[in-house]
Short mmCIF file of C-alpha atoms in Angstrom, two decimals:
data_model
loop_
_atom_site.label_atom_id
_atom_site.label_comp_id
_atom_site.label_asym_id
_atom_site.label_seq_id
_atom_site.Cartn_x
_atom_site.Cartn_y
_atom_site.Cartn_z
CA MET O 1 -20.19 -0.10 -39.86
CA THR O 2 -16.85 1.67 -39.57
CA PRO O 3 -13.65 -0.31 -38.87
CA ARG O 4 -14.02 0.57 -35.19
CA GLY O 5 -17.48 -0.91 -35.01
CA ARG O 6 -19.42 2.35 -34.92
CA PRO O 7 -22.29 2.95 -37.29
CA ARG O 8 -21.43 5.40 -40.02
CA GLY O 9 -23.26 8.63 -39.30
CA GLY O 10 -25.35 10.15 -42.00
CA ARG O 11 -25.27 13.80 -42.89
CA ARG O 12 -26.93 16.02 -40.34
CA GLY O 13 -29.79 18.06 -41.57
CA PRO O 14 -29.36 21.84 -41.58
CA GLY O 15 -30.04 23.44 -38.22
CA ARG O 16 -30.07 20.17 -36.32
CA PRO O 17 -26.83 19.77 -34.35
CA VAL O 18 -26.48 16.78 -32.08
CA GLY O 19 -24.81 15.99 -28.78
CA ALA O 20 -22.60 18.70 -27.32
CA ASP O 21 -23.27 20.93 -30.32
CA ALA O 22 -26.99 20.78 -29.59
CA GLU O 23 -26.49 21.79 -25.96
CA GLN O 24 -24.25 24.68 -26.95
CA THR O 25 -26.72 25.86 -29.55
CA ARG O 26 -29.60 25.70 -27.10
CA GLU O 27 -27.55 27.67 -24.57
CA ARG O 28 -26.80 30.36 -27.16
CA ILE O 29 -30.49 30.70 -27.88
CA VAL O 30 -31.41 30.89 -24.20
CA GLN O 31 -28.78 33.51 -23.39
CA ALA O 32 -29.77 35.65 -26.36
CA ALA O 33 -33.43 35.31 -25.38
CA TYR O 34 -32.68 36.50 -21.84
CA GLU O 35 -30.96 39.57 -23.28
CA VAL O 36 -33.79 40.38 -25.67
CA VAL O 37 -36.53 39.93 -23.06
CA ASN O 38 -34.58 42.04 -20.56
CA GLU O 39 -34.10 44.81 -23.10
CA ARG O 40 -37.45 44.77 -24.90
CA GLY O 41 -39.94 42.91 -22.76
CA TYR O 42 -41.85 39.77 -23.63
CA ALA O 43 -44.28 41.38 -26.09
CA ALA O 44 -41.49 42.84 -28.23
CA THR O 45 -39.32 39.72 -28.17
CA THR O 46 -39.11 38.09 -31.60
CA PHE O 47 -37.39 35.03 -32.99
CA GLN O 48 -36.03 37.30 -35.70
CA GLU O 49 -34.04 39.33 -33.17
CA ILE O 50 -32.84 36.23 -31.33
CA ALA O 51 -31.75 34.67 -34.63
CA LYS O 52 -29.87 37.85 -35.47
CA ARG O 53 -27.98 37.84 -32.17
CA THR O 54 -27.10 34.17 -32.30
CA GLY O 55 -26.33 33.99 -36.00
CA LEU O 56 -28.77 31.09 -36.30
CA SER O 57 -31.61 30.62 -38.74
CA ARG O 58 -35.29 30.79 -37.85
CA PRO O 59 -35.73 27.07 -38.63
CA THR O 60 -32.93 26.30 -36.16
CA LEU O 61 -34.67 28.30 -33.43
CA ASN O 62 -37.96 26.56 -34.19
CA TYR O 63 -36.24 23.18 -33.98
CA TYR O 64 -35.39 23.91 -30.33
CA PHE O 65 -38.42 26.01 -29.40
CA ALA O 66 -41.68 25.74 -31.30
CA SER O 67 -42.92 29.17 -30.27
CA ARG O 68 -42.08 32.26 -28.27
CA GLU O 69 -44.25 30.91 -25.47
CA ASP O 70 -42.23 27.69 -25.34
CA LEU O 71 -38.99 29.66 -25.21
CA TYR O 72 -40.30 31.93 -22.46
CA ARG O 73 -41.35 28.93 -20.40
CA ALA O 74 -37.81 27.56 -20.74
CA LEU O 75 -36.40 30.88 -19.52
CA LEU O 76 -38.79 30.85 -16.58
CA GLN O 77 -37.89 27.27 -15.72
CA ARG O 78 -34.20 28.07 -15.52
CA ALA O 79 -34.87 31.24 -13.53
CA HIS O 80 -37.10 29.25 -11.17
CA GLU O 81 -34.29 26.75 -10.62
CA VAL O 82 -32.01 29.65 -9.70
CA VAL O 83 -34.52 30.96 -7.16
CA THR O 84 -35.12 27.56 -5.56
CA SER O 85 -31.37 26.96 -5.38
CA CYS O 86 -30.88 30.27 -3.54
CA ILE O 87 -33.72 29.36 -1.19
CA ARG O 88 -32.15 25.97 -0.44
CA ILE O 89 -28.87 27.70 0.43
CA ALA O 90 -30.68 30.17 2.70
CA LYS O 91 -32.55 27.42 4.55
CA GLN O 92 -29.26 25.86 5.63
CA HIS O 93 -29.02 28.68 8.18
CA ASP O 94 -30.92 28.90 11.44
CA THR O 95 -31.90 32.48 12.23
CA THR O 96 -34.22 34.72 10.28
CA LEU O 97 -31.62 37.31 9.38
CA ASP O 98 -28.97 34.73 8.56
CA ARG O 99 -31.38 33.09 6.13
CA LEU O 100 -32.29 36.39 4.53
CA ARG O 101 -28.65 37.42 4.24
CA ALA O 102 -27.71 34.04 2.79
CA TYR O 103 -30.48 34.37 0.21
CA ILE O 104 -29.27 37.81 -0.84
CA ASP O 105 -25.66 36.58 -1.01
CA ALA O 106 -26.72 33.61 -3.14
CA VAL O 107 -28.59 35.85 -5.59
CA VAL O 108 -25.57 38.17 -5.82
CA ALA O 109 -23.33 35.17 -6.54
CA VAL O 110 -25.63 34.16 -9.41
CA TRP O 111 -25.66 37.75 -10.65
CA GLN O 112 -21.87 37.74 -10.84
CA ARG O 113 -21.93 34.51 -12.88
CA ASP O 114 -24.90 35.26 -15.10
CA GLY O 115 -26.43 38.70 -14.71
CA ALA O 116 -28.91 38.08 -17.52
CA VAL O 117 -30.75 35.44 -15.49
CA VAL O 118 -31.11 37.68 -12.44
CA GLY O 119 -32.15 40.56 -14.68
CA PHE O 120 -34.82 38.28 -16.08
CA LEU O 121 -36.07 37.55 -12.56
CA VAL O 122 -36.63 41.27 -12.12
CA ASN O 123 -38.42 41.58 -15.46
CA ALA O 124 -40.51 38.47 -14.85
CA ARG O 125 -42.29 40.37 -12.09
CA LEU O 126 -43.30 43.09 -14.54
CA GLU O 127 -44.29 40.59 -17.20
CA SER O 128 -46.58 38.79 -14.75
CA TYR O 129 -48.53 42.06 -14.45
CA ARG O 130 -48.53 42.80 -18.17
CA HIS O 131 -49.39 39.25 -19.18
CA PRO O 132 -51.32 37.49 -16.38
CA ASP O 133 -51.52 34.37 -18.53
CA LEU O 134 -47.76 33.84 -18.30
CA PRO O 135 -46.42 31.53 -15.57
CA ALA O 136 -45.17 33.32 -12.45
CA ALA O 137 -43.60 30.52 -10.42
CA THR O 138 -40.48 32.53 -9.61
CA VAL O 139 -42.54 35.29 -8.02
CA ALA O 140 -44.54 32.77 -5.99
CA ALA O 141 -41.39 30.97 -4.84
CA THR O 142 -39.73 34.16 -3.59
CA ARG O 143 -42.87 35.34 -1.82
CA GLY O 144 -43.35 31.90 -0.32
CA PHE O 145 -39.82 31.90 1.07
CA LEU O 146 -40.23 35.37 2.59
CA GLY O 147 -43.61 34.37 4.02
CA GLU O 148 -42.12 31.31 5.73
CA LEU O 149 -39.27 33.46 6.99
CA ILE O 150 -41.51 36.02 8.67
CA THR O 151 -43.97 33.45 10.01
CA GLY O 152 -41.08 31.54 11.56
CA ALA O 153 -39.72 34.73 13.13
CA VAL O 154 -43.08 35.42 14.75
CA ASP O 155 -43.48 31.81 15.91
CA ARG O 156 -40.03 31.87 17.53
CA GLY O 157 -40.68 35.19 19.23
CA GLU O 158 -38.12 37.01 17.10
CA LEU O 159 -40.91 39.32 15.99
CA PRO O 160 -43.93 40.33 18.08
CA PRO O 161 -47.20 38.44 17.55
CA HIS O 162 -48.99 41.56 16.29
CA THR O 163 -46.57 41.89 13.34
CA ASP O 164 -48.39 42.58 10.08
CA GLN O 165 -46.80 39.64 8.31
CA ALA O 166 -48.31 40.21 4.87
CA SER O 167 -47.16 43.82 4.73
CA LEU O 168 -43.68 42.92 5.95
CA VAL O 169 -43.36 40.23 3.29
CA GLU O 170 -44.41 42.74 0.62
CA LEU O 171 -41.89 45.27 1.93
CA LEU O 172 -39.05 42.76 1.87
CA TYR O 173 -40.03 41.62 -1.61
CA ALA O 174 -40.16 45.21 -2.82
CA MET O 175 -36.71 45.92 -1.38
CA LEU O 176 -35.18 42.84 -3.01
CA TRP O 177 -36.90 43.53 -6.32
CA GLY O 178 -35.96 47.20 -6.16
CA MET O 179 -32.29 46.40 -5.64
CA GLY O 180 -32.37 44.05 -8.62
CA ALA O 181 -34.17 46.59 -10.80
CA TYR O 182 -31.76 49.38 -9.90
CA CYS O 183 -28.65 47.31 -10.53
CA GLY O 184 -30.02 45.68 -13.65
CA TRP O 185 -31.17 48.84 -15.40
CA GLN O 186 -28.10 50.98 -14.79
CA ARG O 187 -26.13 51.89 -17.89
CA ARG O 188 -23.00 52.32 -15.80
CA PRO O 189 -21.19 49.59 -13.84
CA VAL O 190 -22.50 49.11 -10.30
CA ASP O 191 -21.03 47.09 -7.45
CA VAL O 192 -23.92 44.75 -6.75
CA GLU O 193 -22.15 43.12 -3.80
CA VAL O 194 -21.62 46.44 -2.00
CA ILE O 195 -25.23 47.49 -2.59
CA ALA O 196 -26.44 44.11 -1.30
CA LYS O 197 -24.38 44.52 1.88
CA GLN O 198 -25.93 47.93 2.45
CA LEU O 199 -29.38 46.42 2.00
CA GLN O 200 -28.54 43.75 4.56
CA SER O 201 -27.45 46.47 7.00
CA VAL O 202 -30.69 48.37 6.49
CA ILE O 203 -32.72 45.23 7.15
CA GLY O 204 -30.67 44.14 10.17
CA ASP O 205 -30.29 47.55 11.82
CA GLY O 206 -33.62 49.11 10.98
CA LEU O 207 -36.27 46.77 9.66
CA LEU O 208 -35.65 43.72 11.84
CA PRO O 209 -33.45 45.03 14.68
CA VAL O 210 -35.01 42.76 17.29
CA VAL O 211 -34.17 39.64 15.32
CA ASP O 212 -30.56 40.74 14.79
CA ARG O 213 -30.01 41.92 18.37
CA ASP O 214 -31.52 38.76 19.82
CA HIS O 215 -29.12 36.70 17.69
CA ARG O 216 -26.09 38.75 18.74
CA LEU O 217 -26.99 38.55 22.43
CA GLY O 218 -27.30 34.79 22.39
CA GLY O 219 -31.06 34.50 22.33
CA ARG O 220 -31.93 36.74 25.30
CA ASP O 221 -35.44 38.19 24.99
CA THR O 222 -34.84 41.88 24.29
CA ARG O 223 -38.13 42.81 22.72
CA GLY O 224 -38.88 45.37 25.40
CA ASP O 225 -35.45 46.98 25.36
CA THR O 226 -35.66 49.04 22.18
CA ARG O 227 -37.92 52.05 21.99
CA GLY O 228 -39.50 52.49 18.60
CA GLY O 229 -37.93 49.44 16.90
CA VAL O 230 -39.87 46.56 15.38
CA GLY O 231 -41.20 44.69 18.39
CA GLY O 232 -39.75 47.22 20.84
CA ALA O 233 -41.37 49.42 23.42
CA PRO O 234 -43.61 52.18 22.04
#
């Protein structure tokens, strides 16, 4: 025992940091892995490249993650937590459009803090096609949220009962994914927040005008007032 009553620590083995050092090392690995997967895809991601970017040895990487599959699952888990957090924020709002806008704003906020994670969310969709055996919880969570959103809008009369809900969910998902793909793959700086606001305007003014107008007019049923809009007169 030391004079202060603490056990004398032995020498740490190579590649095995403890405590705060361990958390920092794990975070370095995760961030580098996000970058490599985003740039090269899952199939071309190697521990060798991640070790090169982090300055860590292969044994150190294997101490934290036994295989590439284990590492990818860890990346997916964190990305899934980001998605569910954005969904929780969105569900604090009442109307369909407010929830959708809040979700987009929440994703943009994450992008500004950690663009690699949001970029990974975009790439995870592609990887789920290329490698069907990989988990795809983030895709399911986003689709589930959009499905609940549209079903709720129909149930509340914000959208007409004959709305093709499945197609509308796919369209919304494609628009969100497309915005992420465009912003994430640009080699020049892009203002994600401005692009997101434009997307919200397109959705509110064109895709779901009945929902937005009904909200602005205090809930009055206006479904028959607009000619040619979603839910409007033919």
